[in-house]
Short mmCIF file of C-alpha atoms and ligand atoms in Angstrom, two decimals:
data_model
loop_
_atom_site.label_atom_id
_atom_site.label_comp_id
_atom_site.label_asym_id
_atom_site.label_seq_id
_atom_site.Cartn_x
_atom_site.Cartn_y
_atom_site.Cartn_z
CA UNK A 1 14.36 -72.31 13.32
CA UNK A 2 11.63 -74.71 12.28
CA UNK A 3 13.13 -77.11 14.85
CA UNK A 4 13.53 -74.47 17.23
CA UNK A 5 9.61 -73.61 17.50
CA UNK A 6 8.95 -76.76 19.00
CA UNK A 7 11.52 -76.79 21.60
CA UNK A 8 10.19 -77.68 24.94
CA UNK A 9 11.36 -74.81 28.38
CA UNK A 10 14.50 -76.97 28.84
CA UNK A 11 15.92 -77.07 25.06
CA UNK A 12 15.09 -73.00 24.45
CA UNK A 13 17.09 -72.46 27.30
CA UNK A 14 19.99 -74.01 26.79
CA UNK A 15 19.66 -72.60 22.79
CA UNK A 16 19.68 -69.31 24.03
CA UNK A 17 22.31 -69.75 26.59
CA UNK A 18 24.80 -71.34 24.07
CA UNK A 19 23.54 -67.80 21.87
CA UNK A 20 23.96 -65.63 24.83
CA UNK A 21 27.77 -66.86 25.72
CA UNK A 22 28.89 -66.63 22.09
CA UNK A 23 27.83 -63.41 21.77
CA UNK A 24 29.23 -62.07 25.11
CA UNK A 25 32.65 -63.23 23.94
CA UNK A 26 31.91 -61.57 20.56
CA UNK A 27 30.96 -58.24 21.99
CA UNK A 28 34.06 -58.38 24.65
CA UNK A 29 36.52 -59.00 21.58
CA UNK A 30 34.92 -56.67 19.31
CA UNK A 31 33.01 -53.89 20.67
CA UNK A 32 34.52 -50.87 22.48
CA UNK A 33 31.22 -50.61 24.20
CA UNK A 34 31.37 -53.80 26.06
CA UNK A 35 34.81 -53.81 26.46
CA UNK A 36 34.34 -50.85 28.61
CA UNK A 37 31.14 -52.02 30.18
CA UNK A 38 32.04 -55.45 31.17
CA UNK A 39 35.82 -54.27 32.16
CA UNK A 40 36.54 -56.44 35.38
CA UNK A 41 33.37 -58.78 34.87
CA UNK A 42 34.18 -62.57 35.19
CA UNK A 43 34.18 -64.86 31.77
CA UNK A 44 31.25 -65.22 29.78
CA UNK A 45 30.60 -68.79 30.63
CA UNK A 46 30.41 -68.23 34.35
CA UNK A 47 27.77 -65.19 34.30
CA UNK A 48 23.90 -65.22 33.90
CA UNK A 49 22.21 -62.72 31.78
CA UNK A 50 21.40 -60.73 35.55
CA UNK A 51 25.23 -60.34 36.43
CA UNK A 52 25.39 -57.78 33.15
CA UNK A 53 25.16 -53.90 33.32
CA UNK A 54 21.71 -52.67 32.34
CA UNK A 55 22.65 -50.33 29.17
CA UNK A 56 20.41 -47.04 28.17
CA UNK A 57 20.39 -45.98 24.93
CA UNK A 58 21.87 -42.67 26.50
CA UNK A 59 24.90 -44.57 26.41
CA UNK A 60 24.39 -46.34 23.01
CA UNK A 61 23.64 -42.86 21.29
CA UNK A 62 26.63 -41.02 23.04
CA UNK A 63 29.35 -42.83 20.99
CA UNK A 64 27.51 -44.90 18.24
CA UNK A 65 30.79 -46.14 16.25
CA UNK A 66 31.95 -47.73 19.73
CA UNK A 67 28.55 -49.68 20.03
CA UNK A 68 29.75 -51.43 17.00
CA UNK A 69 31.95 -54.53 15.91
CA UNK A 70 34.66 -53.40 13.51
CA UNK A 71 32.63 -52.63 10.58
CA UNK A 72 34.33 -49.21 9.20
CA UNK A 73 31.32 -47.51 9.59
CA UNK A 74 31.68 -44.28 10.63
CA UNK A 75 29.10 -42.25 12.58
CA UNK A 76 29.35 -39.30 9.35
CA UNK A 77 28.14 -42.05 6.86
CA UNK A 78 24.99 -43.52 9.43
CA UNK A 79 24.07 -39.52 9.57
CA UNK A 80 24.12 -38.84 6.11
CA UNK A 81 22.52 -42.40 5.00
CA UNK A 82 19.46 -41.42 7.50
CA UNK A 83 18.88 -37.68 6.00
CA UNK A 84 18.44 -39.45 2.75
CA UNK A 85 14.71 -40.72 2.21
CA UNK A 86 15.72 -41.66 -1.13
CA UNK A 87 17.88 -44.08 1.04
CA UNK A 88 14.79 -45.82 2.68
CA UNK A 89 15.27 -49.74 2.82
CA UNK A 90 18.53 -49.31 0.94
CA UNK A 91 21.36 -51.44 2.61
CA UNK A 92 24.39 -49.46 3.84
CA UNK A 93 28.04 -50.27 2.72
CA UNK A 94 25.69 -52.92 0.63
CA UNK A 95 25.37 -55.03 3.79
CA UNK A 96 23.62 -53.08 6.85
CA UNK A 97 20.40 -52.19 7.59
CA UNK A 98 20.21 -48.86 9.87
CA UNK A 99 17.04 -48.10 11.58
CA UNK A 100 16.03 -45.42 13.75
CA UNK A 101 13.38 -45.34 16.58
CA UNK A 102 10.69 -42.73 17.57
CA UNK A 103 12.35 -41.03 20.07
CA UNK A 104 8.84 -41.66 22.64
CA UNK A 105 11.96 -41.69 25.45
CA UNK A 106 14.12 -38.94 24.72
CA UNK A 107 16.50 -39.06 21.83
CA UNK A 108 15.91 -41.48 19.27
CA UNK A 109 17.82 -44.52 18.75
CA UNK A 110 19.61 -45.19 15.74
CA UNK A 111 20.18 -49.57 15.06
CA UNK A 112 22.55 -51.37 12.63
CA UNK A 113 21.85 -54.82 12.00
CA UNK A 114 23.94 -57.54 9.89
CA UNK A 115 22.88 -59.51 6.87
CA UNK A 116 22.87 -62.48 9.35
CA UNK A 117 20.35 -60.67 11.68
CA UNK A 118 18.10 -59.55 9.30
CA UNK A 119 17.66 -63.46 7.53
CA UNK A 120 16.83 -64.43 11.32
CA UNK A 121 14.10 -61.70 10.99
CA UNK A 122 13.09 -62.69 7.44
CA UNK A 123 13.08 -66.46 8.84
CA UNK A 124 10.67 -65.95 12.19
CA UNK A 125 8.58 -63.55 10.01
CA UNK A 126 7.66 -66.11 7.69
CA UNK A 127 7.90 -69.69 9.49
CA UNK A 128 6.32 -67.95 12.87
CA UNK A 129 4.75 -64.71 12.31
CA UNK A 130 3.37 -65.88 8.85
CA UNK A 131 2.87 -69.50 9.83
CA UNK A 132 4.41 -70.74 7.02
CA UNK A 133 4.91 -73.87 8.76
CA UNK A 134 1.08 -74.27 9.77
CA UNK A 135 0.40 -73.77 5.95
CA UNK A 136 2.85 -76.68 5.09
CA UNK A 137 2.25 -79.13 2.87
CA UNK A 138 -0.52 -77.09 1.16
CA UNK A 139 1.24 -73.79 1.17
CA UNK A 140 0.73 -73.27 -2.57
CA UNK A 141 -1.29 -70.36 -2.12
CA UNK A 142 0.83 -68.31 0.11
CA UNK A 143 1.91 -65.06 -0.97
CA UNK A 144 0.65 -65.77 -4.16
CA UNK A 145 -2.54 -64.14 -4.03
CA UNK A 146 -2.25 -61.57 -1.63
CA UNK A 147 -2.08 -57.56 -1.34
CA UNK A 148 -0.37 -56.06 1.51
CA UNK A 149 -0.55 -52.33 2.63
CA UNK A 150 1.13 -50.70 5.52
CA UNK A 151 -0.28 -47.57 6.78
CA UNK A 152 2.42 -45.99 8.84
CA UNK A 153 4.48 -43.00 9.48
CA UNK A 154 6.38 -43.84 6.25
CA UNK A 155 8.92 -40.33 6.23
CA UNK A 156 11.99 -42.16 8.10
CA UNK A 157 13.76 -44.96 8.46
CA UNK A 158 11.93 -46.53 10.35
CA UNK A 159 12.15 -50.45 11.18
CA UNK A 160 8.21 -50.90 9.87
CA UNK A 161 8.55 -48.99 6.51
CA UNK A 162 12.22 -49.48 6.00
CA UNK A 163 11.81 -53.60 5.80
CA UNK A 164 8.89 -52.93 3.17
CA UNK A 165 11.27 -51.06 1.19
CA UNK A 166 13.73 -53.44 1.75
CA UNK A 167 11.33 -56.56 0.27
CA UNK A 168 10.20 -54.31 -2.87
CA UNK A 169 13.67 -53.64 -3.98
CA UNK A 170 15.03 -57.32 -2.64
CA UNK A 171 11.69 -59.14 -4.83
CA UNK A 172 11.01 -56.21 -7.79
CA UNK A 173 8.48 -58.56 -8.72
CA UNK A 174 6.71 -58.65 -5.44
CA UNK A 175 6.64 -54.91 -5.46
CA UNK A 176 3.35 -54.12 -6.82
CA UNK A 177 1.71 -55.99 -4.13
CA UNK A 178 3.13 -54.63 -1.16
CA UNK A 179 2.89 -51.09 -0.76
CA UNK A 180 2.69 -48.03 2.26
CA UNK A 181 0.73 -45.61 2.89
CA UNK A 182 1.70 -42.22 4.66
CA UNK A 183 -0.56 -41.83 7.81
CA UNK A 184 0.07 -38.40 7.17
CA UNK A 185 -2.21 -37.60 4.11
CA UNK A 186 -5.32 -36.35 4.55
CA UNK A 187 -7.95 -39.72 5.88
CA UNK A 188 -10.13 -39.16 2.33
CA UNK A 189 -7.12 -39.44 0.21
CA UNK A 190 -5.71 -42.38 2.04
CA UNK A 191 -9.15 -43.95 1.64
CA UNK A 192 -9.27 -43.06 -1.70
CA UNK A 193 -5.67 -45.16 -2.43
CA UNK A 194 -6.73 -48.16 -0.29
CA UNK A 195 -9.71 -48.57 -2.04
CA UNK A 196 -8.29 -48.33 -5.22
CA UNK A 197 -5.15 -50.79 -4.32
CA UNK A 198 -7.57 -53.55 -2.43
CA UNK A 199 -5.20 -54.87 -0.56
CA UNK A 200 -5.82 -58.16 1.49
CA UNK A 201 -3.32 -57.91 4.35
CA UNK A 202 -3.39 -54.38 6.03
CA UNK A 203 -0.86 -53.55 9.01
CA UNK A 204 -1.47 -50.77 10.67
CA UNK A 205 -1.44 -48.83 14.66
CA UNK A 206 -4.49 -49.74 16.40
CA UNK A 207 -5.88 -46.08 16.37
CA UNK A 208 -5.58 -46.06 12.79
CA UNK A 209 -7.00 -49.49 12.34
CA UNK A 210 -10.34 -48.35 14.53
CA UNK A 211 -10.37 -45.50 12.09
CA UNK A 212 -10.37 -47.18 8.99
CA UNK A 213 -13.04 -49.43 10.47
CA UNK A 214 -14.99 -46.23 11.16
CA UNK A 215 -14.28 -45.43 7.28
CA UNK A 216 -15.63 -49.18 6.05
CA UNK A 217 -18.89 -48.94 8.80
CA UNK A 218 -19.74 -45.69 7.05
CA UNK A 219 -19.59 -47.59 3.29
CA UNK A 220 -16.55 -45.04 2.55
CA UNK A 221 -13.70 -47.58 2.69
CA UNK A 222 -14.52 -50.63 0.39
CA UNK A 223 -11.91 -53.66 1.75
CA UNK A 224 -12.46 -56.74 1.66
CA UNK A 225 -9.65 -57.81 3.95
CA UNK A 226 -8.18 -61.60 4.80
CA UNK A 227 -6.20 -60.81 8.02
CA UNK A 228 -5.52 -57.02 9.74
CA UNK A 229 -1.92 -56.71 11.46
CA UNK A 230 -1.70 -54.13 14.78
CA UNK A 231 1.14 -53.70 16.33
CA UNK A 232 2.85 -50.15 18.01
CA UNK A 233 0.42 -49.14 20.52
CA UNK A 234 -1.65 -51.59 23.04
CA UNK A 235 -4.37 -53.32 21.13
CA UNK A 236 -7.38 -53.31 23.46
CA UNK A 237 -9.89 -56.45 23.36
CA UNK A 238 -12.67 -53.27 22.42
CA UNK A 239 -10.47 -52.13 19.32
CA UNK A 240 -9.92 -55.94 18.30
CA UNK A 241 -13.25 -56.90 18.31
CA UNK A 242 -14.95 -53.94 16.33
CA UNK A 243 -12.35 -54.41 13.83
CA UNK A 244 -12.48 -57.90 13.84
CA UNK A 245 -16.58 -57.39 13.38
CA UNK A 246 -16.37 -54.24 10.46
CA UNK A 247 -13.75 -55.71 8.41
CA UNK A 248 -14.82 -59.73 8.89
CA UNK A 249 -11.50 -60.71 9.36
CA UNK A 250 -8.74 -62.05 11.62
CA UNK A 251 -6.76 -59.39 13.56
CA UNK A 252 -3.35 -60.31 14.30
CA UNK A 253 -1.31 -58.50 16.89
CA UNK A 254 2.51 -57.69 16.20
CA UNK A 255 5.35 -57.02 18.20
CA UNK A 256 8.61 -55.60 16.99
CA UNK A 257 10.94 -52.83 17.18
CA UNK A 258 13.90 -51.06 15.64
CA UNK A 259 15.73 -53.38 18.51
CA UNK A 260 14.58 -56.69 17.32
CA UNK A 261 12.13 -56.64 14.17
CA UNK A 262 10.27 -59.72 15.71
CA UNK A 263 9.97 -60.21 19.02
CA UNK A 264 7.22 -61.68 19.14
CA UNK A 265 4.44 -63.63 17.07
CA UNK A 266 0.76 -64.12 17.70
CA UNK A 267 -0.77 -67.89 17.76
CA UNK A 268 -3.90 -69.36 17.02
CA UNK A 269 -5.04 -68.30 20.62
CA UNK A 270 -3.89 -64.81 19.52
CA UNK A 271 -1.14 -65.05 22.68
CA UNK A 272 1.97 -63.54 21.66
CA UNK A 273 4.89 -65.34 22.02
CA UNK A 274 8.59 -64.19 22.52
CA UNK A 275 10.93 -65.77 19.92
CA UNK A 276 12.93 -66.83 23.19
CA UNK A 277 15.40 -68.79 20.95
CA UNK A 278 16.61 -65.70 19.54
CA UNK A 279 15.55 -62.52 21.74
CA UNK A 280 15.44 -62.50 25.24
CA UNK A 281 13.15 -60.18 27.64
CA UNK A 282 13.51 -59.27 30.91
CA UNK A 283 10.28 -57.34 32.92
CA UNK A 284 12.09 -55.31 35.11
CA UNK A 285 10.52 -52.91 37.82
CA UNK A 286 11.49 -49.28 38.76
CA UNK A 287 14.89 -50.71 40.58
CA UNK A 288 16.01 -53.34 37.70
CA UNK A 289 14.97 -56.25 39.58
CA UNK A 290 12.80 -58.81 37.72
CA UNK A 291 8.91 -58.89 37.80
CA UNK A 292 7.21 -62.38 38.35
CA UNK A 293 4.64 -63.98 35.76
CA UNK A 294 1.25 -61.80 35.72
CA UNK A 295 2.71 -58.71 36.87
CA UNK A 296 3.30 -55.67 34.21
CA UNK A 297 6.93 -54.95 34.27
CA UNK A 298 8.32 -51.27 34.43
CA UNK A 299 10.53 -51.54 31.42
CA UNK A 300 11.80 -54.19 29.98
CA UNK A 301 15.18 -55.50 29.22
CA UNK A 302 16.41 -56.84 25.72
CA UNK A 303 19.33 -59.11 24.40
CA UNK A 304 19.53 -59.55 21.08
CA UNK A 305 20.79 -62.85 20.23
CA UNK A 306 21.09 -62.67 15.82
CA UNK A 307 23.08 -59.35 15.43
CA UNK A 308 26.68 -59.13 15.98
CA UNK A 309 27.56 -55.52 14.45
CA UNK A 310 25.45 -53.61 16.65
CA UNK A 311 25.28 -55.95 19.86
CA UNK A 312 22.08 -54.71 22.46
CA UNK A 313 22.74 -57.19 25.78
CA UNK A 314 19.90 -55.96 28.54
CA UNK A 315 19.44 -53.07 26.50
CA UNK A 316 16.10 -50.86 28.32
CA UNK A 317 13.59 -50.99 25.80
CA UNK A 318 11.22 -48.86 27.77
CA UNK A 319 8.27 -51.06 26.97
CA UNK A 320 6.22 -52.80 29.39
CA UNK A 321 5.33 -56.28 29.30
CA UNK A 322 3.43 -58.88 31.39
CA UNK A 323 4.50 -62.46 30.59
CA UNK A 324 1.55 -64.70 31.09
CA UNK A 325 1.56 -67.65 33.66
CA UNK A 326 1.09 -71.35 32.49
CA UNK A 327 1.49 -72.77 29.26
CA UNK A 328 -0.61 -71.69 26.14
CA UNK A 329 -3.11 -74.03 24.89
CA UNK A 330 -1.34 -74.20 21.40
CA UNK A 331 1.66 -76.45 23.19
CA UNK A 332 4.12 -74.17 22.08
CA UNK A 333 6.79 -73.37 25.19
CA UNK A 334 7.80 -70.02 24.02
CA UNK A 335 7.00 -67.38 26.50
CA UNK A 336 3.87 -66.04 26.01
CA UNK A 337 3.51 -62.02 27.01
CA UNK A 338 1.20 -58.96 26.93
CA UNK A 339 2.46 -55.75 25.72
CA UNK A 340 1.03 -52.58 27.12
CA UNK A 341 2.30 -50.60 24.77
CA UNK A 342 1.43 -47.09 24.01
CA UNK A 343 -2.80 -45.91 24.80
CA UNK A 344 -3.33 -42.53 22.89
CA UNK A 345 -6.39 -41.30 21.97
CA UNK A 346 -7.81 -40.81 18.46
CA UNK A 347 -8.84 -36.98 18.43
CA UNK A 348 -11.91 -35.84 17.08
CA UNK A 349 -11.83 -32.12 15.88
CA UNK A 350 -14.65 -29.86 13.83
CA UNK A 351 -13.90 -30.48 10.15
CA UNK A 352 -15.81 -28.23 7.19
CA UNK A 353 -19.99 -28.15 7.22
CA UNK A 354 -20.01 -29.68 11.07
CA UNK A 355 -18.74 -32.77 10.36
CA UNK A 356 -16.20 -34.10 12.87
CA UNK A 357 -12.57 -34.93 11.26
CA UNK A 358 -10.48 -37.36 12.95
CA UNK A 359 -6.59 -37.22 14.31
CA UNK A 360 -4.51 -40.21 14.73
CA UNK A 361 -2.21 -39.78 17.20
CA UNK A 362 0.70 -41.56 15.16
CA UNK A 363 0.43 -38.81 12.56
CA UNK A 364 0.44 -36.15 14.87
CA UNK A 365 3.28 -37.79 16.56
CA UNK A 366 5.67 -37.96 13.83
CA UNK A 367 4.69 -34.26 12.83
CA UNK A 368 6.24 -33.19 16.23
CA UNK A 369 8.66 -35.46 16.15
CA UNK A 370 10.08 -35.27 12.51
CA UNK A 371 8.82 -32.09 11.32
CA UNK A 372 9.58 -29.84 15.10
CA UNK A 373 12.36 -32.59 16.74
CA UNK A 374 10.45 -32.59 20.21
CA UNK A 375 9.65 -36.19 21.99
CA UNK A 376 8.69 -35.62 25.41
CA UNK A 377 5.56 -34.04 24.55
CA UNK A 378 1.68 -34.17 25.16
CA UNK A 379 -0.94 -33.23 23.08
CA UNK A 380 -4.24 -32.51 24.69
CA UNK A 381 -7.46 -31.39 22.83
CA UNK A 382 -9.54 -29.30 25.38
CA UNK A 383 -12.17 -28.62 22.72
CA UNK A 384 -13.73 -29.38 19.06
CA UNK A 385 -11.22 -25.94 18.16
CA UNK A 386 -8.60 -26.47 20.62
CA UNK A 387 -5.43 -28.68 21.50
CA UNK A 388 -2.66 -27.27 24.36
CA UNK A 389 0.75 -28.56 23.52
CA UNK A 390 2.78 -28.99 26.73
CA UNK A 391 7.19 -29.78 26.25
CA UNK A 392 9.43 -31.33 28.64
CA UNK A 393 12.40 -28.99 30.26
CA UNK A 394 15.15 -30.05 27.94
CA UNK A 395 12.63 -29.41 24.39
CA UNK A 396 10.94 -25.88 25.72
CA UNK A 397 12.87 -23.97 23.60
CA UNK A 398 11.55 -25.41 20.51
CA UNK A 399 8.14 -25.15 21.53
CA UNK A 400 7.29 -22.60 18.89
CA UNK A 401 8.61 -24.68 16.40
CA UNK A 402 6.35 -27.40 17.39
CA UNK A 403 3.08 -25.38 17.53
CA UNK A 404 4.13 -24.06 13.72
CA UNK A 405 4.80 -27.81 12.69
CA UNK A 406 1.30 -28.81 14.03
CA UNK A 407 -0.06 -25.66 12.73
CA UNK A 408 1.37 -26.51 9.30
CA UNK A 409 -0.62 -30.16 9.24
CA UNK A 410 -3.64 -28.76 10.36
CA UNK A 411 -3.32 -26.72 7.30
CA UNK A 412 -2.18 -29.24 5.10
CA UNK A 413 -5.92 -31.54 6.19
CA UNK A 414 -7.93 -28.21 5.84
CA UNK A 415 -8.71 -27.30 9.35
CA UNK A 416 -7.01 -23.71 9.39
CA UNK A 417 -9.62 -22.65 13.10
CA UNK A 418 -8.10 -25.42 14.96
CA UNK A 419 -5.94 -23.33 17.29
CA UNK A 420 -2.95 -24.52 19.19
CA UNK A 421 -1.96 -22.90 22.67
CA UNK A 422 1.61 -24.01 24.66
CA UNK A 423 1.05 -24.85 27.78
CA UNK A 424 4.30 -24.27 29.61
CA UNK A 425 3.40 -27.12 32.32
CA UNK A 426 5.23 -30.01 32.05
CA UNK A 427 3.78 -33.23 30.22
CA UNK A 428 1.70 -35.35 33.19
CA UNK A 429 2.06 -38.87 34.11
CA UNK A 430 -0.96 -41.15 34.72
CA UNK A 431 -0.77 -40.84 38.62
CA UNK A 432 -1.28 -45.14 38.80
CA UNK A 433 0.36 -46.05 36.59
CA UNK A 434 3.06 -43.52 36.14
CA UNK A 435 2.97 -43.91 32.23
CA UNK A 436 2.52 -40.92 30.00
CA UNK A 437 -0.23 -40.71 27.32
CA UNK A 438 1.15 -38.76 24.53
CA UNK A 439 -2.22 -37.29 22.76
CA UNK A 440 -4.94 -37.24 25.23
CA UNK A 441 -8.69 -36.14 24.00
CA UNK A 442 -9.30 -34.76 27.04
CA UNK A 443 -12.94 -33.90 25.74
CA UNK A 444 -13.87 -37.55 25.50
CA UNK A 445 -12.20 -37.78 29.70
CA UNK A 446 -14.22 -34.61 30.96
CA UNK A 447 -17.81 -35.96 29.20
CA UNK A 448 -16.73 -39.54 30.47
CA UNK A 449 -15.93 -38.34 34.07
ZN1 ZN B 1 0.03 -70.13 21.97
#
């Protein structure tokens, strides 16, 4: 991998190709998936990565133990390892990590990776993401003196909060300096616990970054932080900079997913580059044909090169990405993209004595999501009082469900008069750009308009 980073177009290519065949033989051997899929499909060696079937995770989700390589795992133990929270982090069968995805496109995905996979993730974590190898030879001080917090939705198993519980019980030593934070407590309380852990290194959504940067202008939150890490949503130059300028530090952006934990690392030009050697990406437009540099791809298309038990090959990740013409200034050849990943709004509602009280929209997200199982949803907030909840066809029927979940947090962060209607209209698309903003302050649009 150290080798790897340095590869010039030519020698990534041909690393990922000679990746890309030996797993295509793997899957065709092993997986009843692509045995199916690729039935009647030439031999590995003579295809390119565009020949292959485009899979959904429709399919992948329809019949889970047939998306993997003989591992004896059944789909009855996956279930009953995910229900546990106790379970967070833990390694299945002693061996596999299982992750799950937000379901922000229907049904969420569940992920199994191998041993092997996850010390590929480890590995471009630290000698990319972390830059061990621009710390080399005077890396004495890394990790050493650091603090690391997460703030996330930290109730599932997700990929973010399930690979910090994975390093506290991997490192028991490391534990007491890397810790999570529920984004679902109350924001005093969690600004109570970050100021009393200090940590150095925070990662966190962007909305929940700009709101903790809200908390330190106002002399409530007391960090004094080395580096911030966003990743999950899109990370707008506005949101980078004020954080950048409240907390004094370097923000980083991230890119990973319950597909691939790393995808992609930030350099010191803050461009994100693909870990081509080991993940491959294809922007792809509305008809699965591939988008040119500089043009923001419909979805995008991934191939996971390090895991054999759960092989994804073009798997539709949903996301879109631009990949950036020309080579970065930093010399390195990796492909060098934009995410534009999720833009909610933070909502601002009345809190006790007039005081406004902020809502990140990952919180309420994973209250519909975990707490009411509805995904295609929008949240709107039509006044200081007042959000309209509005369900897609196939979740209507659980749309009371979802009010009382929301109903319940709104509780929970003492703000009992903000009222929730359902609005039985369908969730709406940006007309441009066809994309669909999950919480919307629609107050902020109307006295922007
Ligand atoms: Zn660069």
């Amino acid at each position: 991998m150290w080798s790897g980073t340095w590869l010039d177009r030519e020698g990534i290519a041909q690393r990922a190709r000679q990746r890309l065949a030996a797993l295509l033989r793997f899957a065709r051997a092993h997986v009843p998936l692509y045995q199916r899929l690729h039935r009647g499909l030439p031999p590995a060696s003579s295809l390119s990565l565009a020949d292959l079937p485009v899979l959904h995770k429709s399919q992948l989700m329809a019949d889970l133990p047939a998306s993997l390589a003989a591992s004896g795992l059944s789909r009855a133990a996956v279930d009953a390892f995910l229900s546990d929270p106790a379970r967070i982090g833990a390694p299945l069968a002693d061996h596999y990590a299982v992750w799950t995805s937000s379901g922000s496109t229907g049904v969420p995905g569940i992920f199994v990776h191998d041993g092997d996979a996850l010390a590929v993730y480890d590995a471009l974590e630290l000698l990319r993401f972390r830059g061990l190898l621009d710390a080399l030879p005077g890396a004495g001080p890394f990790l050493a003196s650091e603090r690391y917090a997460m703030v996330a939705a930290i109730e599932g198993h997700f990929a973010g909060i399930a690979s910090v519980e994975r390093l506290r019980r991997t490192f028991p030593l490391l534990a007491p300096w890397v810790r999570a934070f529920s984004v679902l407590q109350p924001l005093p309380d969690l600004v109570e616990r970050l100021n009393s852990y200090r940590p150095t290194l925070l990662a966190a959504y962007p909305t929940v970054a700009e709101l903790l940067a809200d908390e330190q202008q106002a002399g409530r939150l007391r960090l004094s932080l080395e580096e911030m890490w966003c990743g999950g949503e899109s990370l707008s130059a506005t949101t980078r900079a004020q954080v950048a300028k409240v907390f004094g530090c370097r923000v980083r952006e991230a890119y990973g997913a319950s597909e691939f934990l790393s995808i992609a690392w930030p350099c010191r030009h803050d461009r994100l580059h693909v870990n081509a050697d080991w993940v491959l990406l294809e922007g792809v437009d509305a008809h699965g044909r591939p988008v040119p540099p500089g043009v923001p791809s419909h979805t995008t298309l991934l191939t996971n090169l390090a895991n054999r038990t759960q092989p994804l090959i073009r798997y539709d990740l949903g996301d879109s990405i631009t990949v950036l013409p020309g080579q970065c200034p930093c010399g390195c050849a990796m492909p060098a993209i934009e995410v534009q990943g999720r833009c909610d709004d933070v909502l601002s509602v009345a809190g006790p004595h007039g005081a406004a009280v902020k809502l990140m929209p990952l919180a309420l997200a994973t209250v519909l999501e975990d707490d009411a199982l509805v995904n295609d949803f929008q949240l709107l907030q039509t006044g200081q009082r007042r959000l309209v909840l509005r369900l897609g066809r196939a979740e209507r029927a659980r749309a009371d469900a979802a009010c009382a979940a929301l109903r319940a947090y709104l509780q929970r962060l003492d703000l009992p008069w903000v009222g929730i209607a359902f609005d039985p209209a369908p969730p709406h698309r940006e007309p441009a750009s066809g994309k669909l903003r999950r919480v919307v302050n629609a107050v902020r649009a109307a006295a922007t308009a």
